[in-house]
Amino acid sequence: LHSFPARRSSDLNPNAGQFTISSKQGIVRAQVFDLFGRTVFTTASSVVDMRGYAKGVYFVRVGETVKKVILH
């Protein structure tokens, strides 16, 4: 995962809620989960816009890779 605008993945957290996803396999589907494992939304877009969501910790899964995202 990379932040939007592009920053190093280590700089992804915290972020304001908008970031891009890049993958060597391409984006087929990205799923965003809350801390309870509930699916918040699913997208096939490489740009994820969570600016309307509550601040907190979320997890983004693309294929078998899961990354933590902290919205501030």
PDB file of C-alpha atoms in Angstrom:
ATOM      1  CA  LEU A   1       0.000   0.000   0.000  1.00  0.00           C
ATOM      2  CA  HIS A   2       1.132   3.496  -0.674  1.00  0.00           C
ATOM      3  CA  SER A   3      -0.339   6.703   0.639  1.00  0.00           C
ATOM      4  CA  PHE A   4      -1.979   9.327  -1.538  1.00  0.00           C
ATOM      5  CA  PRO A   5      -0.332  11.478  -2.686  1.00  0.00           C
ATOM      6  CA  ALA A   6       2.480   8.981  -3.150  1.00  0.00           C
ATOM      7  CA  ARG A   7       4.653   8.566  -0.065  1.00  0.00           C
ATOM      8  CA  ARG A   8       6.757   5.672   1.127  1.00  0.00           C
ATOM      9  CA  SER A   9       4.634   2.832   2.528  1.00  0.00           C
ATOM     10  CA  SER A  10       6.342   3.346   5.908  1.00  0.00           C
ATOM     11  CA  ASP A  11       4.791   6.845   5.898  1.00  0.00           C
ATOM     12  CA  LEU A  12       1.279   5.492   5.328  1.00  0.00           C
ATOM     13  CA  ASN A  13       0.247   5.879   8.961  1.00  0.00           C
ATOM     14  CA  PRO A  14      -1.361   7.929  10.161  1.00  0.00           C
ATOM     15  CA  ASN A  15      -3.129   9.359   7.145  1.00  0.00           C
ATOM     16  CA  ALA A  16      -6.129  11.545   6.383  1.00  0.00           C
ATOM     17  CA  GLY A  17      -8.093   8.805   4.637  1.00  0.00           C
ATOM     18  CA  GLN A  18      -7.085   8.808   0.991  1.00  0.00           C
ATOM     19  CA  PHE A  19      -4.352   6.548  -0.374  1.00  0.00           C
ATOM     20  CA  THR A  20      -3.445   4.441  -3.374  1.00  0.00           C
ATOM     21  CA  ILE A  21      -2.758   0.737  -3.511  1.00  0.00           C
ATOM     22  CA  SER A  22      -0.112  -0.691  -5.765  1.00  0.00           C
ATOM     23  CA  SER A  23       0.554  -4.355  -6.339  1.00  0.00           C
ATOM     24  CA  LYS A  24       2.791  -6.291  -8.705  1.00  0.00           C
ATOM     25  CA  GLN A  25      -0.237  -8.447  -9.544  1.00  0.00           C
ATOM     26  CA  GLY A  26      -2.489  -5.450 -10.143  1.00  0.00           C
ATOM     27  CA  ILE A  27      -5.577  -4.580  -8.150  1.00  0.00           C
ATOM     28  CA  VAL A  28      -8.260  -7.207  -8.428  1.00  0.00           C
ATOM     29  CA  ARG A  29     -10.090  -6.395  -5.220  1.00  0.00           C
ATOM     30  CA  ALA A  30      -9.229  -4.558  -2.030  1.00  0.00           C
ATOM     31  CA  GLN A  31     -11.225  -5.100   1.153  1.00  0.00           C
ATOM     32  CA  VAL A  32     -11.254  -2.716   4.105  1.00  0.00           C
ATOM     33  CA  PHE A  33     -12.088  -4.097   7.557  1.00  0.00           C
ATOM     34  CA  ASP A  34     -12.628  -2.483  10.941  1.00  0.00           C
ATOM     35  CA  LEU A  35     -11.067  -3.706  14.207  1.00  0.00           C
ATOM     36  CA  PHE A  36     -13.902  -6.197  14.669  1.00  0.00           C
ATOM     37  CA  GLY A  37     -13.267  -7.854  11.305  1.00  0.00           C
ATOM     38  CA  ARG A  38     -16.381  -6.404   9.697  1.00  0.00           C
ATOM     39  CA  THR A  39     -16.051  -5.464   6.039  1.00  0.00           C
ATOM     40  CA  VAL A  40     -16.335  -1.688   5.734  1.00  0.00           C
ATOM     41  CA  PHE A  41     -16.200  -1.738   1.947  1.00  0.00           C
ATOM     42  CA  THR A  42     -14.714  -3.520  -1.058  1.00  0.00           C
ATOM     43  CA  THR A  43     -13.274  -1.851  -4.144  1.00  0.00           C
ATOM     44  CA  ALA A  44     -11.521  -2.711  -7.392  1.00  0.00           C
ATOM     45  CA  SER A  45     -10.030   0.790  -7.591  1.00  0.00           C
ATOM     46  CA  SER A  46      -6.410   1.508  -6.728  1.00  0.00           C
ATOM     47  CA  VAL A  47      -7.432   4.764  -5.027  1.00  0.00           C
ATOM     48  CA  VAL A  48      -9.102   4.289  -1.649  1.00  0.00           C
ATOM     49  CA  ASP A  49     -11.009   7.258  -0.208  1.00  0.00           C
ATOM     50  CA  MET A  50     -11.912   6.821   3.466  1.00  0.00           C
ATOM     51  CA  ARG A  51     -12.166  10.530   4.310  1.00  0.00           C
ATOM     52  CA  GLY A  52     -15.820  10.119   5.319  1.00  0.00           C
ATOM     53  CA  TYR A  53     -15.103   7.279   7.766  1.00  0.00           C
ATOM     54  CA  ALA A  54     -14.545   7.518  11.509  1.00  0.00           C
ATOM     55  CA  LYS A  55     -10.988   8.042  12.715  1.00  0.00           C
ATOM     56  CA  GLY A  56      -9.328   4.884  13.931  1.00  0.00           C
ATOM     57  CA  VAL A  57      -7.585   1.699  12.856  1.00  0.00           C
ATOM     58  CA  TYR A  58      -8.612  -0.257   9.766  1.00  0.00           C
ATOM     59  CA  PHE A  59      -7.084  -3.134   7.829  1.00  0.00           C
ATOM     60  CA  VAL A  60      -6.790  -3.289   4.042  1.00  0.00           C
ATOM     61  CA  ARG A  61      -6.454  -6.666   2.351  1.00  0.00           C
ATOM     62  CA  VAL A  62      -5.309  -7.134  -1.241  1.00  0.00           C
ATOM     63  CA  GLY A  63      -4.949 -10.813  -2.069  1.00  0.00           C
ATOM     64  CA  GLU A  64      -3.105 -12.419   0.848  1.00  0.00           C
ATOM     65  CA  THR A  65      -1.490  -9.145   2.007  1.00  0.00           C
ATOM     66  CA  VAL A  66      -3.032  -7.226   4.911  1.00  0.00           C
ATOM     67  CA  LYS A  67      -1.870  -3.767   6.010  1.00  0.00           C
ATOM     68  CA  LYS A  68      -2.982  -1.639   8.945  1.00  0.00           C
ATOM     69  CA  VAL A  69      -4.206   1.868   8.162  1.00  0.00           C
ATOM     70  CA  ILE A  70      -4.677   4.520  10.848  1.00  0.00           C
ATOM     71  CA  LEU A  71      -7.033   7.384  10.005  1.00  0.00           C
ATOM     72  CA  HIS A  72      -6.526  10.608  11.904  1.00  0.00           C
TER      73      HIS A  72
END
